[in-house]
mmCIF file of C-alpha atoms and ligand atoms in Angstrom:
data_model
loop_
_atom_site.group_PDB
_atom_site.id
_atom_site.type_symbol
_atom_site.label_atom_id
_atom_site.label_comp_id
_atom_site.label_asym_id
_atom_site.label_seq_id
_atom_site.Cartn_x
_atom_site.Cartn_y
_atom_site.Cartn_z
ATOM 1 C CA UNK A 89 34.719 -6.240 -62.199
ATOM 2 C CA UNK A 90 31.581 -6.649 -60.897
ATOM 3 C CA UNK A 91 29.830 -9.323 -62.772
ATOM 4 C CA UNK A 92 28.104 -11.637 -60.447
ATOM 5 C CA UNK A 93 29.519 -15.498 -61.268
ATOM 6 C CA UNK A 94 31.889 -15.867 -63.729
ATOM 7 C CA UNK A 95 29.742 -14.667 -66.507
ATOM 8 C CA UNK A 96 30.942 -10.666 -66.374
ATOM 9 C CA UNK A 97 28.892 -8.713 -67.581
ATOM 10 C CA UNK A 98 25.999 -11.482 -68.500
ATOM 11 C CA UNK A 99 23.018 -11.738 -66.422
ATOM 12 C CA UNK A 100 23.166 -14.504 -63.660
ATOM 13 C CA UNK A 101 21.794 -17.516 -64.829
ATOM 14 C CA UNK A 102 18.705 -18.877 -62.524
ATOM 15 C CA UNK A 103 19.071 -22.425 -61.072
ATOM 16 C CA UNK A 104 15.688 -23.612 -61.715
ATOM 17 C CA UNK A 105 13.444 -26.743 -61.710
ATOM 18 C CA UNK A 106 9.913 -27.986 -61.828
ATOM 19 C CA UNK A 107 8.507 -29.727 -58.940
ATOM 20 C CA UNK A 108 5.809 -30.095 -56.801
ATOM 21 C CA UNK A 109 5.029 -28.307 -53.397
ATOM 22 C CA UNK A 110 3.781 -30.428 -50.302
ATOM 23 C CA UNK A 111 1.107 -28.869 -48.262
ATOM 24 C CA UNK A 112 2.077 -27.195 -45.149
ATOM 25 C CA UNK A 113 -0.441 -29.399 -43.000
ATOM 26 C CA UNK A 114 1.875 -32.839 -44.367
ATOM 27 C CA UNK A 115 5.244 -30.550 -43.979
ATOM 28 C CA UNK A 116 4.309 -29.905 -40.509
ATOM 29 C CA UNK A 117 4.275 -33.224 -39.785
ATOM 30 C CA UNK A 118 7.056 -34.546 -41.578
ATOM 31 C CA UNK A 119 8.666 -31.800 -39.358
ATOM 32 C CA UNK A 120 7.759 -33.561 -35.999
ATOM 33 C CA UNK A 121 9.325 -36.938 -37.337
ATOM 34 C CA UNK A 122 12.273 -35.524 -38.812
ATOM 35 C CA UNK A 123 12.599 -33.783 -34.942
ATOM 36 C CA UNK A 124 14.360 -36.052 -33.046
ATOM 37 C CA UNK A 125 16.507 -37.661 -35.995
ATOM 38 C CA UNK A 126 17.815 -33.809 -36.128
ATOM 39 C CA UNK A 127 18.872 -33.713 -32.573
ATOM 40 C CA UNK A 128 20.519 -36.692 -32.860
ATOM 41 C CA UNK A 129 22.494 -35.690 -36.194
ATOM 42 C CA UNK A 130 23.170 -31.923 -35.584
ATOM 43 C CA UNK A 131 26.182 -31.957 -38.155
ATOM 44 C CA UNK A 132 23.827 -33.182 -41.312
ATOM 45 C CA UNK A 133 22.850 -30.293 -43.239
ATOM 46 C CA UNK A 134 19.069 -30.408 -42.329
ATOM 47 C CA UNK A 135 16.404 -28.693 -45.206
ATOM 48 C CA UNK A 136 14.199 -26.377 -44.193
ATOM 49 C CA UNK A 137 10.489 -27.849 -44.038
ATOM 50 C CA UNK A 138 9.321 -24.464 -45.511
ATOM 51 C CA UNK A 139 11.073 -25.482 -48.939
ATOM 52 C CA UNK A 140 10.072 -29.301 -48.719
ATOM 53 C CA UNK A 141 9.154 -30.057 -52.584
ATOM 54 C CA UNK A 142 9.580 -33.189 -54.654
ATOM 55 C CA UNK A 143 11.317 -32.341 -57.732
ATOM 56 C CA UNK A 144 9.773 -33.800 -61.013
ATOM 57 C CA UNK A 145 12.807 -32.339 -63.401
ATOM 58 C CA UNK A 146 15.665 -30.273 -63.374
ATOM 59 C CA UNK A 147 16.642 -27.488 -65.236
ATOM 60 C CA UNK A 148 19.700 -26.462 -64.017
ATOM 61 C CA UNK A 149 21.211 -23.088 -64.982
ATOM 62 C CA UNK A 150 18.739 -20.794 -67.177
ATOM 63 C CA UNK A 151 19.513 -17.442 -69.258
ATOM 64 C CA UNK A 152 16.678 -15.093 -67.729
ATOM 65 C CA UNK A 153 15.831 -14.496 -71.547
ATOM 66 C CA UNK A 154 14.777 -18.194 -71.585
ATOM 67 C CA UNK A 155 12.411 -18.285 -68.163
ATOM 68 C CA UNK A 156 9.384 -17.383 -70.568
ATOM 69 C CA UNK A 157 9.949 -20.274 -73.090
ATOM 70 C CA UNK A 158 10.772 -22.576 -70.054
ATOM 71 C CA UNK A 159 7.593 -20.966 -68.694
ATOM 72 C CA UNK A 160 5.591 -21.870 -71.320
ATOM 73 C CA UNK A 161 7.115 -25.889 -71.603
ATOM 74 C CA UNK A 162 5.941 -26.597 -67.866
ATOM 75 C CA UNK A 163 2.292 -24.610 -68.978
ATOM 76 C CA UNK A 164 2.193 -27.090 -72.090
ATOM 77 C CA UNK A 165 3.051 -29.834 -69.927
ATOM 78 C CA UNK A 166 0.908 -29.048 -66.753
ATOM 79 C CA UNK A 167 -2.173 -29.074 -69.212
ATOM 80 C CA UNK A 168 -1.451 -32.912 -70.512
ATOM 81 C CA UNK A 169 -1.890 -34.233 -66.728
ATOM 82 C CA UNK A 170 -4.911 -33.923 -64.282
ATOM 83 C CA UNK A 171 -5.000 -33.419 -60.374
ATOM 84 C CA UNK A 172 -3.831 -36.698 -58.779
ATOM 85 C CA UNK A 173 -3.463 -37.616 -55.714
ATOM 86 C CA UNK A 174 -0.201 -38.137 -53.588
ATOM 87 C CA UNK A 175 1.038 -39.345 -50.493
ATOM 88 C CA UNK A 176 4.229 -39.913 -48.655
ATOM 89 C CA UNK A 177 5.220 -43.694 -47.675
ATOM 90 C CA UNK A 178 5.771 -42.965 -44.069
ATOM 91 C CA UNK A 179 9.415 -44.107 -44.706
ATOM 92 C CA UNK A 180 12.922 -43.198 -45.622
ATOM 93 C CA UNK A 181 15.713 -43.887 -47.730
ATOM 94 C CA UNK A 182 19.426 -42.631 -49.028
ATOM 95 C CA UNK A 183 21.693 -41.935 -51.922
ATOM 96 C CA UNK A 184 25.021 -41.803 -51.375
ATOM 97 C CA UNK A 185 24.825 -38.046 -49.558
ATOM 98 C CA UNK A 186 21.335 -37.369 -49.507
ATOM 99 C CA UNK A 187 18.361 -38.608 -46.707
ATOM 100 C CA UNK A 188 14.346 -38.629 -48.070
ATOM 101 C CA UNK A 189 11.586 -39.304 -47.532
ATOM 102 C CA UNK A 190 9.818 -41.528 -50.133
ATOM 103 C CA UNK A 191 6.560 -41.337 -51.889
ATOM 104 C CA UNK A 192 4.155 -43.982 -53.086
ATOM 105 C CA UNK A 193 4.324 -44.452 -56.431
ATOM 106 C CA UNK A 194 2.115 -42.299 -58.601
ATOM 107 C CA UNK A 195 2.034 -42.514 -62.386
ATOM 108 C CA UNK A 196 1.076 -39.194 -62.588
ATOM 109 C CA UNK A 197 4.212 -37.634 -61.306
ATOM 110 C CA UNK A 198 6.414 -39.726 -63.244
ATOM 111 C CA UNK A 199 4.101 -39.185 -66.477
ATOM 112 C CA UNK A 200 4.421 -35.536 -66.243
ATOM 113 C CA UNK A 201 8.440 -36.536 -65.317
ATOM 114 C CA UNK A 202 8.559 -38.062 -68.724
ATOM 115 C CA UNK A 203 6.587 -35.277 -70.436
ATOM 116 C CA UNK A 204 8.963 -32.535 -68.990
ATOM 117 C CA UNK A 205 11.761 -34.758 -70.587
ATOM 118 C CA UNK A 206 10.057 -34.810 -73.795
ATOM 119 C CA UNK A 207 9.775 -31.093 -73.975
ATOM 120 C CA UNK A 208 13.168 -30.421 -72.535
ATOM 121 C CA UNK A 209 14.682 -32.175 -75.166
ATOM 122 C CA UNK A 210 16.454 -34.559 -72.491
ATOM 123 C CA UNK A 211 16.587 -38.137 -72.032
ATOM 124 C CA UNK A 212 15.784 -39.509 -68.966
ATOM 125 C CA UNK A 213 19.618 -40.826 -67.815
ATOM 126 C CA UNK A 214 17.849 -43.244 -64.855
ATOM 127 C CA UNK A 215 14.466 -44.095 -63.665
ATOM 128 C CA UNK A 216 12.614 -41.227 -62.169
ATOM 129 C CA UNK A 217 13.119 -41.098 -58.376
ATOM 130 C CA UNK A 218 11.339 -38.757 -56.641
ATOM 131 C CA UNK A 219 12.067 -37.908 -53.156
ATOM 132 C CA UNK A 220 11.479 -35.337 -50.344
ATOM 133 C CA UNK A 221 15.159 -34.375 -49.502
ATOM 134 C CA UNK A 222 15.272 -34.118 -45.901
ATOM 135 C CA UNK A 223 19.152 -33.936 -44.991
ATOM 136 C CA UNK A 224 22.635 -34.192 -46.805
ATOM 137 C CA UNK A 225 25.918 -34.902 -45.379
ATOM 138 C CA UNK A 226 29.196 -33.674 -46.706
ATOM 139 C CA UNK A 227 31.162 -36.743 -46.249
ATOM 140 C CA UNK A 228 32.304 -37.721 -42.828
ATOM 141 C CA UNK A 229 29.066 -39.431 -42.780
ATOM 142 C CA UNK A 230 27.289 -40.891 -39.814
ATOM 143 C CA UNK A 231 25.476 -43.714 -41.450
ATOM 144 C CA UNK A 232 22.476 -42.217 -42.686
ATOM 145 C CA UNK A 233 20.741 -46.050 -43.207
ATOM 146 C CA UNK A 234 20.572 -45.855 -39.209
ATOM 147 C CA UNK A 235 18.416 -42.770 -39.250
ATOM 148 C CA UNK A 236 16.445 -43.700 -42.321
ATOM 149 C CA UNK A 237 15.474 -47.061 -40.280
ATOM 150 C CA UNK A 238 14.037 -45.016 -38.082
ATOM 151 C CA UNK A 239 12.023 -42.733 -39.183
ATOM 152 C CA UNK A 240 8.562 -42.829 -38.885
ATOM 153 C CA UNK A 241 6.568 -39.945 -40.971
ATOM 154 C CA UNK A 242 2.991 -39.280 -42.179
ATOM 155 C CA UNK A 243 1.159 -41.051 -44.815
ATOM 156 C CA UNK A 244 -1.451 -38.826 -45.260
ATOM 157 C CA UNK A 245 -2.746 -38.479 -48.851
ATOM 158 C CA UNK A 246 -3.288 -35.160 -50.452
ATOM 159 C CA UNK A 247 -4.339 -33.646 -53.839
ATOM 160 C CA UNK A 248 -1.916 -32.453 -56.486
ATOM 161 C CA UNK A 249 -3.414 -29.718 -58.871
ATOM 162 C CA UNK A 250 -0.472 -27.976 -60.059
ATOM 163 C CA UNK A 251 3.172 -28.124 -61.335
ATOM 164 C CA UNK A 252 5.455 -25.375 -59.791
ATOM 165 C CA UNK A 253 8.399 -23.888 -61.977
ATOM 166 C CA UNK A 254 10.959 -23.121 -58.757
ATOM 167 C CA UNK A 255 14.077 -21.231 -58.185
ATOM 168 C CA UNK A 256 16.519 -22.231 -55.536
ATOM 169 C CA UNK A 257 18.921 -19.629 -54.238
ATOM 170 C CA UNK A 258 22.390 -20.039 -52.102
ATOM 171 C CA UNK A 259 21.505 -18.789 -48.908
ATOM 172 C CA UNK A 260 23.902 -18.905 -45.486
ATOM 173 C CA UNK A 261 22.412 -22.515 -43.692
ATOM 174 C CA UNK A 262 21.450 -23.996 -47.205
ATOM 175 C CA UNK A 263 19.537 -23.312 -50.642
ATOM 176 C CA UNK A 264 16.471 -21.123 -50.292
ATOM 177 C CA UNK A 265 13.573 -22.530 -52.471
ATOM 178 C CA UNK A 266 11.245 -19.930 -53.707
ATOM 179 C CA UNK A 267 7.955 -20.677 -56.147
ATOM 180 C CA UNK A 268 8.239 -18.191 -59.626
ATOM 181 C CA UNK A 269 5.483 -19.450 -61.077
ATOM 182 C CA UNK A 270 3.199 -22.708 -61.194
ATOM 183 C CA UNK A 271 -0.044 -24.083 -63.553
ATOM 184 C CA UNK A 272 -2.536 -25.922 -62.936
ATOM 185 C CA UNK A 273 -2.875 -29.708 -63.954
ATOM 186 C CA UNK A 274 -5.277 -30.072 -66.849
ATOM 187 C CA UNK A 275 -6.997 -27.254 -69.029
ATOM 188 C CA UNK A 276 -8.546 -25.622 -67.025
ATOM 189 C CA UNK A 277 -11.531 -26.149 -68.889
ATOM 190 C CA UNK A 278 -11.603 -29.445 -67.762
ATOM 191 C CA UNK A 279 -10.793 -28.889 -63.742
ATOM 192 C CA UNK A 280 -13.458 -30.241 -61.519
ATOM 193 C CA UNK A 281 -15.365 -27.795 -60.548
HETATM 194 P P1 2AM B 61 18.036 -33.083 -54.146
HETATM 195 O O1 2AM B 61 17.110 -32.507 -53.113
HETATM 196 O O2 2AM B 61 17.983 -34.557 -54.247
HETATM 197 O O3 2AM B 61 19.407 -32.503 -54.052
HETATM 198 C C1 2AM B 61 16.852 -27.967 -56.225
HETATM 199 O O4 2AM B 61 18.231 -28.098 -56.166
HETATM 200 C C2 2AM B 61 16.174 -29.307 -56.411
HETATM 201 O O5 2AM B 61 16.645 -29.910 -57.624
HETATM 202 C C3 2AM B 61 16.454 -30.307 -55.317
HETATM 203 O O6 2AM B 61 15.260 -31.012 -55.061
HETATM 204 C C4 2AM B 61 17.507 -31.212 -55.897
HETATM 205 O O7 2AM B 61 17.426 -32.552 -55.520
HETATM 206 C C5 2AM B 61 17.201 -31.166 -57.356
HETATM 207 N N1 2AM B 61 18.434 -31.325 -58.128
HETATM 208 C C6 2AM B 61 19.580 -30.653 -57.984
HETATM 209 N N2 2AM B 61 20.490 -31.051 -58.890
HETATM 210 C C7 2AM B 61 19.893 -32.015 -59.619
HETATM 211 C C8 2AM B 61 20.316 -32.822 -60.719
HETATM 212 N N3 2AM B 61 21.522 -32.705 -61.256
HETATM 213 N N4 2AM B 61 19.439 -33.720 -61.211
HETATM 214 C C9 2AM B 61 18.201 -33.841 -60.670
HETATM 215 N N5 2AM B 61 17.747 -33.091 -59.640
HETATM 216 C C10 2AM B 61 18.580 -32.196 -59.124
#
């Protein structure tokens, strides 16, 4: 009786999705906004800046026997875009649990968004939204509009040039975000040089 989840004896299934990493130069400064919002909302359930990503689709729950055709989907998919760039909007927002930080919009993310449904066989249930998750509450919620208003981040710009296939792992404090694979954007025939 040792099967890990409620599969038995099946392998564990890897909770995976495709996303883009921010550099650490842009986390580090999200990091120094986010600062005093986090010592002024201790019980939110604050990310770690070392996982910061903006998700572009996700997969959910894979069979391991299915990483290499899901491997190959976000190749095939990475290879229709091009390197674009990307920059935060310097502000916040909320869902109903979850705080981010916003983007500006960039066609390319939500082209390769739509591409990734395409290929995943999924329609897209509501408009592409991508975010930088920053902190998610459990209920008893202090308002998190109040922080939002006040943050204050970085809009520096920089240069997307590849699409990440990521695994995210329960971990004590929160999910652990690890990088399995990533491609570049474009053939790479045709990458600047
Ligand atoms: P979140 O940060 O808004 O929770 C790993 O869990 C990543 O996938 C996170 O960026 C998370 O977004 C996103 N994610 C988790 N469940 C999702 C779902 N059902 N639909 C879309 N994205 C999801």
């Amino acid at each position: 009786m040792t099967g890990a989840g409620s599969g038995g004896d099946r392998p564990a299934r890897l909770r995976l999705f495709v996303a883009v990493t921010v550099p650490e130069g842009i986390r580090a400064t999200v990091d120094e906004a986010v600062a005093p919002l986090r010592a002024e909302a201790p019980e939110l359930r604050w990310t770690a800046a070392e996982g910061w990503h903006l998700t572009v689709w996700f997969l959910g729950g894979v069979e391991p026997d299915r990483v290499q055709d899901v491997e190959a989907g976000v190749a095939r998919v990475a290879a229709t875009g091009h390197p674009f760039t990307l920059r935060l909007s310097g502000t916040a927002g909320t869902f109903s649990s979850v705080l981010w930080a916003g983007i500006e919009p960039a066609p390319m993310l939500e082209e390769l968004a739509r591409g990734l449904a395409t290929w995943f066989g999924d329609e897209m249930e509501r408009p592409f939204h991508a975010h930088l998750t920053l902190a998610r509450t459990d209920g008893a919620r202090r308002p998190l509009k109040e922080l939002a208003e006040r943050y204050e981040g970085p809009t520096a710009p920089w240069t997307v040039r590849h699409l990440a296939l990521m695994r995210s792992r329960l971990a004590v404090g929160g999910s652990r975000y690890e990088v399995c694979n990533e491609w570049p954007l474009g053939l790479p025939s045709s990458m600047p040089g």
